[in-house]
Amino acid sequence: MCIARSLQEFATVLRNLEDERIRMIENASEVLITPLEKFRKEQIGAAKEAKKKYDKETEKYCGILEKHLNLSSKKKESQLQEADSQVDLVRQHFYEVSLEYVFKVQEVQERKMFEFVEPLLAFLQGLFTFYHHGYELAKDFGDFKTQLTISIQNTRNRFEGTRSEVESLMKKMKENPLEHKTISPYTMEGYLYVQEKRHFGTSWVKHYCTYQRDSKQITMVPFDQKSGGKGGEDESVTLKSCTRRKTDSIEKRFCFDVEAVDRPGVITMQALSEEDRRLWMEAMDGREPVYNSNKDSQSEGTAQLDSIGFSIIRKCIHAVETRGINEQGLYRIVGVNSRVQKLLSVLMDPKTASETETDICAEWEIKTITSALKTYLRMLPGPLMMYQFQRSFIKAAKLENQESRVSEIHSLVHRLPEKNRQMLQLLMNHLANVANNHKQNLMTVANLGVVFGPTLLRPQEETVAAIMDIKFQNIVIEILIENHEKIFNTVPDMPLTNAQLHLSRKKSSDSKPPSCSERPLTLFHTVQSTEKQEQRNSIINSSLESVSSNPNSILNSSSSLQPNMNSSDPDLNVVKPTRPNSLTPFRKAKALYACKAEHDSELSFTAGTVFDNVHPSQEPGWLEGTLNGKTGLIPENYVEFL
């Protein structure tokens, strides 16, 4: 109320001041501009006319005088006297005009002293009146200004006094957001994305939704992000059931299905996070999807790298290479989703999948077959090039030297499981054939990289860093296609040892501790001391004794227990000296260098930090440990076991 009253007072003062200013401007036109304009037209204009007349008479007089001076003295006396008389008359007239002109100029100069200055004086008087009016307004406004100043100061003092309390409340709400929820008449409310069917397909529309458990009423209000307000009519339905959506049944995350009593069909909704979906399902008494316990039925319709999976991919490749290798936009143009799903159901049917026939009926369009191939690869439990190697492939693509990129990717491919590598080889040979026909199908190696990069090398979590690395996914696929013969048909060279990696890093960084971006991808370590070596050998011997009773366990053990006969590095220790194998219990480790995390799954730490429960991770070159209750990844070369 105080602010509203003060704004009204400000408006009154400004309005009065503006009215007086307008009057001053209007008065200026009467007392200044009009008199000056009149003086210019009447006085200065008359002087200009007199000057024109004077210039004309001057020209006439000078011309007659010149003719008179050129008269010959031999002419008669009467003619000469007549000429003299005529010149005298012209001279007299010129003299009179000159005096009139001088008189007019003198008159203008004299009038200027009062007719020009007097309007300016009148204007200044009006200006002073305007400022005096402002002074009077300021005097009248003084009392209110004093009261308002006191009120503002009191408000400021109250703000400073309560600011710490408000800040403390904010910290409590940040620490325990669930304990400080706003009191609401609804059981649950918040933003949800609702799937809506359109003529051109489906779209996800943002809604503000509320749910009341007693009445089971769900209200959905469309929300327009651009305008920041309501984007359509409200819709209310009565809840019948709520079921969590299977992850493999829809491309979106955090989805659940709602059935309504008064609306046909299923409403698919997407929550903002996994926690948000859990809260919505608890409020709606949601249930989990029903899974079939029959193993045969469960395996049916699931994509796997088995004989059926290889058969499906080979059939698709054979159909593409025999019927559509030259189709423009191959693999880029997608097929109709219903047709793709129907073809996949036919190919994945165990009754027909075991047949050796490699031909797909000609009734299926090429774009449907290519979409089925890509969809099957996306349906696998994990990407073909595996989550644990995704970061290593991306780092390899970021290397500056092309030869180094190819060599590193070559090495990583041969660390993939056998079936993954075989499937990848089958696919890359096919994509190379597609790229060889790029003049007809317009699908170059770069275009194929864009299409298959997100499918074969997708990250486990869709973070901002993963989005920024999409172009490097494409580069990896390009390298695989261009170098498929070398990568899949030859054995990779041995990677550099840690000693060589540390030596090259020392030359480039002047003996500074390696940064996180310089983490080596190798799994090998140099021998540090005789005492530690003996200790590790004892651990290895005890481990080998524990498995000696079962020869098959040795054959199935990690490749880290098998020496590489091609290595010529005398400092190379085949068994990792600072990393415990699968038979070693969790241990403590100490950080040798400081490191800042580049991803959410990694830990940030300083030199000297001690980690608990340190053990090998599935990510090559990384360990997993606990720091301050948080578990995350630690670079293997950055720690020393205690």
XYZ file of C-alpha atoms in Angstrom:
642
model
C 0.000 0.000 0.000
C 2.882 2.335 0.794
C 4.465 1.637 -2.577
C 1.154 2.211 -4.392
C 0.596 5.534 -2.582
C 4.150 6.680 -3.311
C 3.747 5.875 -6.998
C 0.526 7.927 -7.081
C 2.336 10.875 -5.485
C 5.188 10.567 -7.980
C 2.682 10.537 -10.833
C 0.943 13.685 -9.523
C 4.213 15.613 -9.231
C 5.389 14.537 -12.667
C 2.011 15.381 -14.221
C 2.021 18.912 -12.749
C 5.598 19.436 -13.829
C 4.859 18.187 -17.319
C 1.792 20.456 -17.639
C 3.904 23.485 -16.708
C 6.570 22.453 -19.202
C 3.981 22.213 -21.988
C 2.694 25.690 -21.109
C 6.257 27.013 -21.230
C 6.797 25.517 -24.687
C 3.497 26.932 -25.978
C 4.382 30.366 -24.523
C 7.782 30.203 -26.210
C 6.042 30.049 -29.572
C 4.157 33.279 -28.850
C 6.849 35.342 -27.128
C 9.961 34.150 -28.992
C 9.432 32.334 -32.275
C 6.599 34.498 -33.717
C 8.294 37.925 -33.019
C 11.602 36.696 -34.418
C 9.887 35.349 -37.507
C 8.089 38.691 -37.967
C 11.360 40.630 -37.570
C 13.010 38.400 -40.147
C 10.251 38.840 -42.720
C 9.480 42.567 -42.278
C 12.822 44.143 -41.409
C 15.484 41.867 -42.811
C 13.281 41.145 -45.838
C 12.876 44.916 -46.549
C 16.647 45.417 -46.252
C 17.197 42.646 -48.779
C 14.787 44.315 -51.226
C 16.603 47.653 -50.786
C 19.898 45.960 -51.522
C 18.499 44.453 -54.733
C 17.345 47.934 -55.831
C 20.729 49.406 -54.919
C 22.592 46.724 -56.880
C 20.394 47.344 -59.904
C 20.941 51.143 -59.839
C 24.670 50.654 -59.314
C 24.884 48.511 -62.411
C 22.863 51.027 -64.426
C 24.937 54.007 -63.240
C 28.251 52.281 -63.923
C 27.146 51.331 -67.442
C 26.051 54.881 -68.370
C 29.194 56.346 -66.851
C 31.360 54.002 -68.896
C 29.556 54.975 -72.125
C 29.876 58.694 -71.256
C 33.603 58.404 -70.741
C 33.976 56.738 -74.125
C 32.370 59.679 -76.023
C 34.666 61.313 -78.570
C 35.731 64.908 -77.916
C 35.223 65.679 -81.569
C 31.450 65.553 -81.197
C 29.403 68.743 -81.122
C 29.224 70.789 -77.966
C 25.444 70.433 -77.756
C 25.713 66.620 -77.803
C 28.328 66.619 -75.104
C 26.258 68.918 -72.870
C 23.207 66.684 -73.298
C 25.249 63.628 -72.362
C 26.591 65.416 -69.269
C 23.048 66.322 -68.184
C 21.892 62.727 -68.562
C 24.790 61.406 -66.474
C 24.026 63.967 -63.748
C 20.414 62.780 -63.547
C 21.481 59.111 -63.252
C 24.105 60.024 -60.666
C 21.474 61.901 -58.610
C 19.109 58.935 -58.708
C 21.921 56.528 -57.749
C 22.801 58.796 -54.838
C 19.208 58.761 -53.558
C 18.925 54.945 -53.819
C 22.231 54.526 -51.990
C 21.047 56.700 -49.127
C 17.791 54.761 -48.858
C 19.724 51.453 -48.687
C 22.123 52.753 -46.044
C 19.160 54.107 -44.053
C 17.429 50.718 -44.152
C 20.533 48.827 -43.052
C 21.015 51.277 -40.177
C 17.349 50.837 -39.200
C 17.643 47.034 -39.091
C 20.774 47.269 -36.937
C 19.004 49.540 -34.464
C 15.768 47.506 -34.352
C 17.754 44.325 -33.753
C 18.858 45.642 -30.380
C 15.324 45.542 -28.952
C 13.144 43.517 -31.322
C 15.544 40.514 -31.087
C 16.620 40.695 -27.439
C 13.169 41.485 -26.026
C 11.598 38.103 -27.117
C 14.577 36.239 -25.643
C 14.031 38.050 -22.356
C 10.347 37.101 -22.390
C 11.269 33.426 -23.050
C 13.731 33.396 -20.152
C 11.023 34.825 -17.920
C 8.764 31.919 -18.850
C 11.651 29.470 -18.196
C 12.196 30.976 -14.773
C 8.468 30.625 -14.082
C 8.699 26.915 -14.996
C 11.609 26.347 -12.641
C 9.899 28.328 -9.911
C 6.850 26.125 -10.288
C 9.135 23.084 -9.904
C 10.587 24.628 -6.768
C 7.119 25.108 -5.335
C 6.217 21.506 -6.170
C 9.399 20.325 -4.438
C 8.457 22.305 -1.320
C 4.970 20.821 -1.275
C 6.440 17.322 -1.836
C 8.966 17.724 0.988
C 6.828 16.393 3.844
C 5.767 13.286 1.922
C 9.369 12.728 0.816
C 10.554 12.780 4.433
C 7.920 10.247 5.512
C 8.664 8.020 2.542
C 12.417 8.118 3.245
C 11.787 6.984 6.832
C 9.504 4.205 5.615
C 12.085 3.029 3.070
C 14.801 2.936 5.715
C 12.580 0.919 8.054
C 11.841 -1.520 5.239
C 15.565 -1.845 4.492
C 16.294 -2.548 8.152
C 13.588 -5.213 8.273
C 15.042 -6.812 5.134
C 18.561 -6.912 6.580
C 17.168 -8.365 9.798
C 15.219 -11.199 8.143
C 17.621 -11.930 5.290
C 19.706 -14.398 7.320
C 16.561 -16.218 8.440
C 15.276 -16.483 4.863
C 18.691 -17.686 3.673
C 18.759 -20.319 6.422
C 15.287 -21.499 5.390
C 16.440 -21.683 1.758
C 19.386 -23.926 2.742
C 17.068 -26.211 4.719
C 14.721 -26.475 1.725
C 17.675 -27.305 -0.533
C 18.887 -30.036 1.814
C 15.452 -31.576 2.402
C 13.116 -30.480 -0.407
C 10.523 -33.125 0.433
C 10.100 -31.784 3.987
C 9.281 -28.241 2.864
C 6.664 -28.790 0.192
C 4.001 -26.163 -0.362
C 0.686 -27.086 1.204
C -1.578 -28.048 -1.686
C -5.123 -29.411 -1.898
C -3.878 -31.892 -4.522
C -2.236 -35.241 -3.839
C 0.280 -34.593 -6.637
C 0.854 -31.772 -9.102
C 3.523 -30.732 -11.570
C 4.542 -30.714 -15.212
C 4.125 -33.790 -17.420
C 4.540 -34.344 -21.152
C 1.491 -36.029 -22.661
C 1.719 -38.012 -25.902
C -0.849 -36.804 -28.427
C -1.620 -38.329 -31.804
C -1.568 -35.962 -34.775
C -2.162 -36.400 -38.516
C 1.583 -36.436 -39.185
C 2.437 -38.730 -36.231
C 2.737 -38.238 -32.493
C 3.937 -35.282 -30.466
C 4.674 -34.630 -26.797
C 2.833 -31.627 -25.349
C 3.742 -30.085 -22.014
C 0.872 -29.986 -19.478
C 0.484 -28.837 -15.897
C -1.245 -31.758 -14.245
C -2.945 -32.179 -10.868
C -4.275 -35.337 -9.222
C -6.710 -35.695 -6.320
C -6.635 -39.164 -4.781
C -10.066 -38.961 -3.108
C -11.944 -38.200 -6.312
C -9.330 -39.821 -8.612
C -9.549 -36.744 -10.820
C -6.626 -35.917 -13.141
C -6.660 -32.381 -14.571
C -4.394 -31.577 -17.512
C -3.788 -27.954 -18.544
C -1.758 -27.435 -21.770
C 1.237 -25.178 -21.126
C 2.811 -22.944 -23.784
C 6.518 -22.507 -23.022
C 6.960 -19.441 -25.252
C 4.115 -17.409 -23.791
C 4.613 -18.897 -20.330
C 0.902 -19.469 -19.834
C -2.100 -21.592 -20.606
C -2.021 -23.014 -24.123
C -5.464 -24.595 -24.486
C -8.554 -25.930 -22.750
C -8.382 -27.907 -19.503
C -9.176 -31.614 -19.577
C -10.253 -33.681 -16.562
C -10.491 -37.470 -16.486
C -11.189 -40.052 -13.789
C -8.295 -42.426 -13.106
C -8.846 -46.128 -13.693
C -5.282 -47.482 -13.526
C -1.645 -46.389 -13.766
C 1.184 -48.611 -15.065
C 4.899 -47.931 -15.474
C 5.944 -48.080 -19.115
C 8.598 -50.636 -20.045
C 11.869 -49.013 -21.050
C 12.235 -51.123 -24.192
C 8.691 -50.381 -25.362
C 9.135 -46.657 -25.983
C 11.970 -44.350 -26.993
C 11.273 -41.795 -24.245
C 12.426 -42.180 -20.643
C 10.407 -41.833 -17.392
C 7.081 -42.792 -19.037
C 3.943 -44.311 -17.553
C 0.511 -45.184 -18.936
C -2.781 -43.949 -17.474
C -6.180 -45.462 -18.229
C -9.273 -43.325 -17.591
C -12.857 -44.343 -16.864
C -14.374 -41.597 -19.026
C -11.866 -41.590 -21.901
C -11.072 -44.443 -24.294
C -7.525 -45.614 -24.927
C -4.325 -45.177 -22.952
C -2.769 -41.818 -22.045
C 1.033 -42.024 -22.135
C 2.765 -39.473 -19.918
C 6.432 -38.596 -19.413
C 7.693 -37.369 -16.036
C 10.629 -35.011 -15.600
C 12.856 -37.579 -13.867
C 12.859 -41.089 -12.435
C 12.100 -39.702 -8.969
C 9.257 -37.603 -10.376
C 7.759 -40.673 -12.065
C 7.992 -42.614 -8.786
C 6.081 -39.871 -6.938
C 3.346 -39.737 -9.584
C 2.960 -43.520 -9.556
C 2.803 -43.611 -5.742
C 0.119 -40.927 -5.767
C -1.912 -42.825 -8.397
C -1.289 -46.244 -6.794
C 0.582 -47.259 -9.944
C 1.797 -50.784 -10.643
C 4.739 -52.342 -12.447
C 4.321 -53.864 -15.931
C 3.637 -57.603 -16.038
C 6.547 -59.721 -17.285
C 6.065 -63.218 -18.683
C 7.878 -65.761 -16.531
C 8.107 -68.303 -19.345
C 11.695 -68.240 -20.594
C 10.849 -69.164 -24.149
C 8.163 -66.528 -24.346
C 10.414 -64.034 -22.641
C 13.264 -64.561 -25.098
C 10.859 -64.296 -27.995
C 10.898 -60.746 -29.371
C 14.130 -59.804 -27.566
C 17.115 -58.776 -29.694
C 20.271 -60.771 -28.934
C 23.625 -61.460 -30.590
C 22.741 -65.103 -31.160
C 22.222 -67.196 -34.257
C 18.807 -65.606 -34.804
C 20.275 -62.120 -34.522
C 23.052 -62.851 -37.028
C 20.502 -64.449 -39.346
C 18.290 -61.353 -39.246
C 21.175 -58.976 -39.995
C 22.484 -61.199 -42.829
C 19.016 -61.385 -44.397
C 18.631 -57.602 -44.277
C 22.113 -57.024 -45.712
C 21.548 -59.561 -48.490
C 18.248 -57.916 -49.450
C 19.798 -54.445 -49.500
C 22.870 -55.445 -51.522
C 20.890 -57.440 -54.095
C 17.846 -55.175 -54.500
C 18.557 -51.651 -53.263
C 22.255 -50.830 -53.009
C 21.743 -47.875 -55.384
C 18.609 -46.392 -53.782
C 19.087 -42.741 -52.890
C 19.160 -41.962 -49.194
C 19.810 -45.586 -48.227
C 19.613 -45.956 -44.385
C 18.824 -42.233 -44.123
C 15.202 -42.474 -45.296
C 13.154 -44.357 -42.687
C 10.275 -46.723 -43.279
C 6.755 -46.691 -41.859
C 6.999 -47.731 -38.206
C 4.105 -50.196 -38.338
C 5.646 -51.952 -41.357
C 9.070 -52.044 -39.681
C 7.634 -53.626 -36.524
C 5.719 -56.162 -38.593
C 8.863 -57.166 -40.525
C 10.833 -57.507 -37.292
C 8.134 -59.696 -35.752
C 8.327 -61.975 -38.809
C 12.137 -62.120 -38.765
C 12.340 -62.659 -34.982
C 9.700 -65.394 -34.924
C 11.577 -68.524 -33.715
C 9.523 -70.669 -36.123
C 10.832 -68.844 -39.201
C 14.112 -67.416 -37.911
C 15.837 -70.813 -37.961
C 15.182 -71.248 -41.680
C 18.324 -70.993 -43.788
C 16.569 -69.016 -46.515
C 18.366 -65.668 -46.839
C 15.879 -63.831 -49.002
C 13.327 -61.354 -47.695
C 10.176 -61.185 -49.795
C 10.144 -58.516 -52.490
C 6.942 -57.066 -51.008
C 9.056 -55.360 -48.314
C 10.430 -51.978 -49.348
C 14.167 -51.319 -48.998
C 13.558 -48.437 -46.571
C 11.525 -50.828 -44.379
C 14.369 -53.382 -44.409
C 17.059 -50.788 -43.565
C 14.903 -49.391 -40.760
C 14.388 -52.923 -39.407
C 18.169 -53.477 -39.365
C 18.787 -50.246 -37.442
C 15.881 -50.934 -35.065
C 17.187 -54.426 -34.282
C 20.605 -52.986 -33.410
C 18.930 -50.450 -31.123
C 16.910 -53.241 -29.472
C 20.044 -55.020 -28.262
C 20.549 -54.957 -24.450
C 23.453 -52.562 -25.024
C 25.049 -50.821 -28.008
C 27.085 -53.061 -30.308
C 30.315 -51.275 -29.331
C 29.406 -51.512 -25.608
C 28.930 -48.857 -22.943
C 32.241 -49.531 -21.168
C 34.237 -48.777 -24.320
C 32.201 -45.742 -25.404
C 34.406 -43.190 -23.658
C 37.582 -44.882 -24.946
C 36.324 -44.772 -28.546
C 35.465 -41.075 -28.161
C 38.924 -40.288 -26.765
C 40.519 -42.176 -29.645
C 38.529 -40.107 -32.158
C 39.784 -36.910 -30.490
C 43.452 -37.731 -31.085
C 45.141 -35.238 -33.403
C 46.992 -37.760 -35.582
C 44.909 -39.814 -38.026
C 47.267 -42.789 -37.744
C 46.964 -42.710 -33.954
C 43.157 -42.606 -34.193
C 43.061 -45.655 -36.480
C 45.568 -47.549 -34.321
C 43.712 -46.858 -31.075
C 40.302 -47.777 -32.553
C 41.913 -50.898 -34.050
C 43.057 -51.934 -30.576
C 39.690 -51.159 -28.954
C 37.730 -53.180 -31.534
C 39.785 -56.284 -30.721
C 38.929 -55.852 -27.043
C 35.208 -56.224 -27.829
C 33.540 -59.596 -27.157
C 33.813 -62.030 -30.041
C 30.139 -61.833 -31.088
C 30.118 -58.049 -30.942
C 33.223 -57.881 -33.111
C 31.823 -60.385 -35.619
C 28.570 -58.480 -35.918
C 30.464 -55.182 -36.237
C 32.669 -56.657 -38.969
C 29.625 -57.928 -40.851
C 28.013 -54.499 -40.644
C 31.136 -52.501 -41.578
C 31.798 -54.681 -44.653
C 28.241 -53.963 -45.755
C 28.488 -50.212 -45.089
C 31.729 -50.103 -47.069
C 29.832 -51.592 -50.032
C 27.116 -48.962 -49.561
C 29.723 -46.179 -49.497
C 31.367 -47.525 -52.667
C 28.091 -46.815 -54.455
C 27.689 -43.303 -53.044
C 27.459 -41.746 -56.511
C 24.141 -43.543 -56.966
C 22.760 -43.731 -53.407
C 24.296 -40.409 -52.193
C 25.377 -42.105 -48.944
C 29.015 -41.223 -48.378
C 31.098 -42.487 -45.478
C 30.336 -39.271 -43.574
C 26.575 -39.697 -44.098
C 26.713 -43.304 -42.899
C 28.642 -42.143 -39.822
C 25.851 -39.704 -38.990
C 23.218 -42.456 -39.361
C 24.971 -45.265 -37.430
C 27.037 -43.309 -34.868
C 24.220 -42.845 -32.302
C 23.049 -46.450 -32.834
C 26.346 -48.318 -32.458
C 28.084 -46.022 -29.954
C 25.348 -44.410 -27.865
C 26.275 -43.347 -24.301
C 24.755 -44.940 -21.223
C 23.574 -41.539 -19.914
C 22.333 -38.650 -22.066
C 24.442 -35.882 -20.517
C 25.453 -32.546 -22.063
C 28.983 -33.917 -22.547
C 27.539 -36.917 -24.422
C 25.601 -34.596 -26.739
C 28.784 -32.648 -27.459
C 30.554 -35.940 -28.361
C 28.033 -36.982 -31.039
C 30.301 -35.784 -33.857
C 33.120 -37.975 -32.499
C 30.770 -40.987 -32.530
C 30.301 -40.334 -36.233
C 34.086 -40.055 -36.742
C 34.606 -43.483 -35.124
C 32.122 -45.080 -37.532
C 33.794 -43.325 -40.489
C 37.184 -44.731 -39.443
C 35.714 -48.234 -39.090
C 34.177 -48.093 -42.570
C 37.258 -46.654 -44.285
C 39.688 -49.047 -42.552
C 37.476 -52.122 -42.090
C 39.875 -54.518 -43.825
C 42.839 -53.549 -41.648
C 40.875 -53.287 -38.394
C 39.025 -56.605 -38.622
C 41.531 -58.736 -40.567
C 44.807 -57.855 -38.790
C 46.002 -58.042 -35.193
C 46.540 -54.602 -33.577
C 49.969 -53.419 -32.506
C 50.847 -53.423 -28.822
C 49.836 -50.195 -27.054
C 52.464 -47.979 -25.415
C 53.539 -48.825 -21.905
C 53.004 -46.452 -19.033
C 56.711 -45.666 -18.981
C 56.545 -44.486 -22.583
C 53.318 -42.598 -21.985
C 54.730 -40.831 -18.923
C 57.938 -40.005 -20.797
C 56.083 -38.381 -23.698
C 53.818 -36.532 -21.288
C 56.840 -35.304 -19.330
C 58.394 -33.828 -22.459
C 55.193 -32.038 -23.439
C 54.177 -30.680 -20.033
C 57.510 -29.922 -18.285
C 57.150 -32.609 -15.589
C 53.665 -31.413 -14.492
C 51.260 -34.045 -13.074
C 49.054 -35.417 -15.864
C 45.611 -33.867 -16.228
C 42.411 -35.853 -16.539
C 42.365 -35.302 -20.291
C 45.765 -37.088 -20.524
C 44.685 -40.326 -18.871
C 46.279 -43.280 -20.671
C 44.057 -45.972 -22.087
C 46.586 -48.803 -21.461
C 46.064 -51.368 -18.750
C 49.767 -52.012 -18.068
C 51.972 -50.510 -15.339
C 55.706 -50.266 -14.767
C 57.463 -51.980 -11.897
C 57.907 -49.474 -9.075
C 60.065 -51.249 -6.433
C 61.396 -54.692 -5.546
C 59.520 -54.787 -2.231
C 56.154 -53.981 -3.819
C 56.865 -56.434 -6.648
C 57.488 -59.278 -4.230
C 54.309 -58.410 -2.345
C 52.252 -58.439 -5.538
C 53.872 -61.723 -6.699
C 52.801 -63.339 -3.432
C 49.227 -62.171 -4.028
C 49.333 -63.532 -7.588
C 50.798 -66.893 -6.465
C 48.092 -67.300 -3.834
C 45.476 -66.461 -6.438
C 46.907 -68.977 -8.904
C 46.995 -71.668 -6.212
C 43.337 -71.036 -5.436
C 42.328 -71.695 -9.025
C 44.843 -74.462 -9.851
C 42.369 -77.154 -8.826
C 40.106 -76.204 -11.742
C 41.946 -75.906 -15.096
C 38.868 -74.522 -16.813
C 38.820 -71.540 -14.479
C 42.296 -70.640 -15.680
C 41.204 -70.795 -19.292
C 38.190 -68.608 -18.547
C 40.060 -66.092 -16.415
C 40.861 -62.564 -17.456
C 43.393 -61.997 -20.199
C 45.428 -59.998 -17.719
C 46.835 -63.356 -16.418
C 48.108 -64.349 -19.876
C 51.518 -62.935 -20.874
C 51.839 -61.375 -24.311
C 54.793 -62.978 -26.097
C 54.996 -60.130 -28.628
C 56.003 -57.547 -26.037
C 59.654 -56.544 -25.997
C 59.409 -53.924 -23.226
C 61.558 -55.088 -20.259
C 59.546 -52.849 -17.889
C 56.222 -54.348 -18.935
C 54.522 -56.380 -16.216
C 51.704 -58.451 -17.629
C 49.774 -58.733 -14.376
C 48.677 -55.287 -13.234
C 50.890 -54.424 -10.259
C 48.775 -51.637 -8.784
C 45.336 -52.926 -9.687
C 43.884 -55.942 -7.801
C 42.472 -58.741 -9.932
C 39.056 -60.275 -9.481
C 40.387 -62.528 -6.718
C 41.682 -59.621 -4.596
C 39.387 -58.069 -1.903
C 38.479 -54.354 -1.859
C 41.411 -52.203 -0.709
C 42.291 -48.629 0.190
C 44.231 -46.428 -2.230
C 45.926 -43.042 -2.057
C 45.830 -40.397 -4.826
C 49.207 -39.471 -6.327
C 47.862 -36.486 -8.285
C 44.899 -34.128 -8.190
C 42.101 -34.714 -10.690
C 38.906 -32.887 -11.668
C 35.967 -35.013 -12.833
C 34.926 -34.643 -16.466
C 31.726 -36.705 -16.100
C 29.143 -37.317 -13.368
C 30.351 -40.908 -12.912
C 33.905 -39.785 -11.998
C 35.301 -38.506 -8.683
C 37.150 -35.219 -8.162
C 40.025 -35.290 -5.663
C 43.323 -33.738 -4.606
C 46.753 -35.299 -4.164
C 46.913 -37.372 -0.981
C 43.172 -38.229 -0.905
C 42.475 -41.733 0.474
C 39.728 -43.836 -1.149
C 37.841 -46.787 0.366
C 36.562 -49.988 -1.262
C 38.784 -49.586 -4.339
C 38.275 -52.375 -6.883
C 38.404 -52.869 -10.667
C 35.607 -51.409 -12.748
C 34.187 -52.533 -16.059
C 35.713 -49.444 -17.686
C 39.252 -50.287 -18.931
C 41.922 -48.113 -17.339
C 39.662 -47.141 -14.405
C 39.067 -48.224 -10.840
C 35.934 -47.801 -8.758
C 36.136 -46.441 -5.223
C 34.291 -44.539 -2.489
C 35.066 -40.997 -1.294
C 32.940 -39.246 1.369
C 30.118 -41.729 0.829
C 30.051 -41.232 -2.974
C 31.084 -44.068 -5.298
C 32.627 -43.247 -8.655
C 35.401 -43.900 -11.161
C 39.104 -43.146 -10.451
C 41.875 -43.079 -13.118
C 43.991 -46.174 -12.557
C 47.331 -44.354 -12.991
C 46.437 -41.719 -10.398
C 46.440 -43.925 -7.269
C 48.711 -46.170 -5.247
C 47.263 -48.991 -3.169
C 47.926 -48.892 0.580
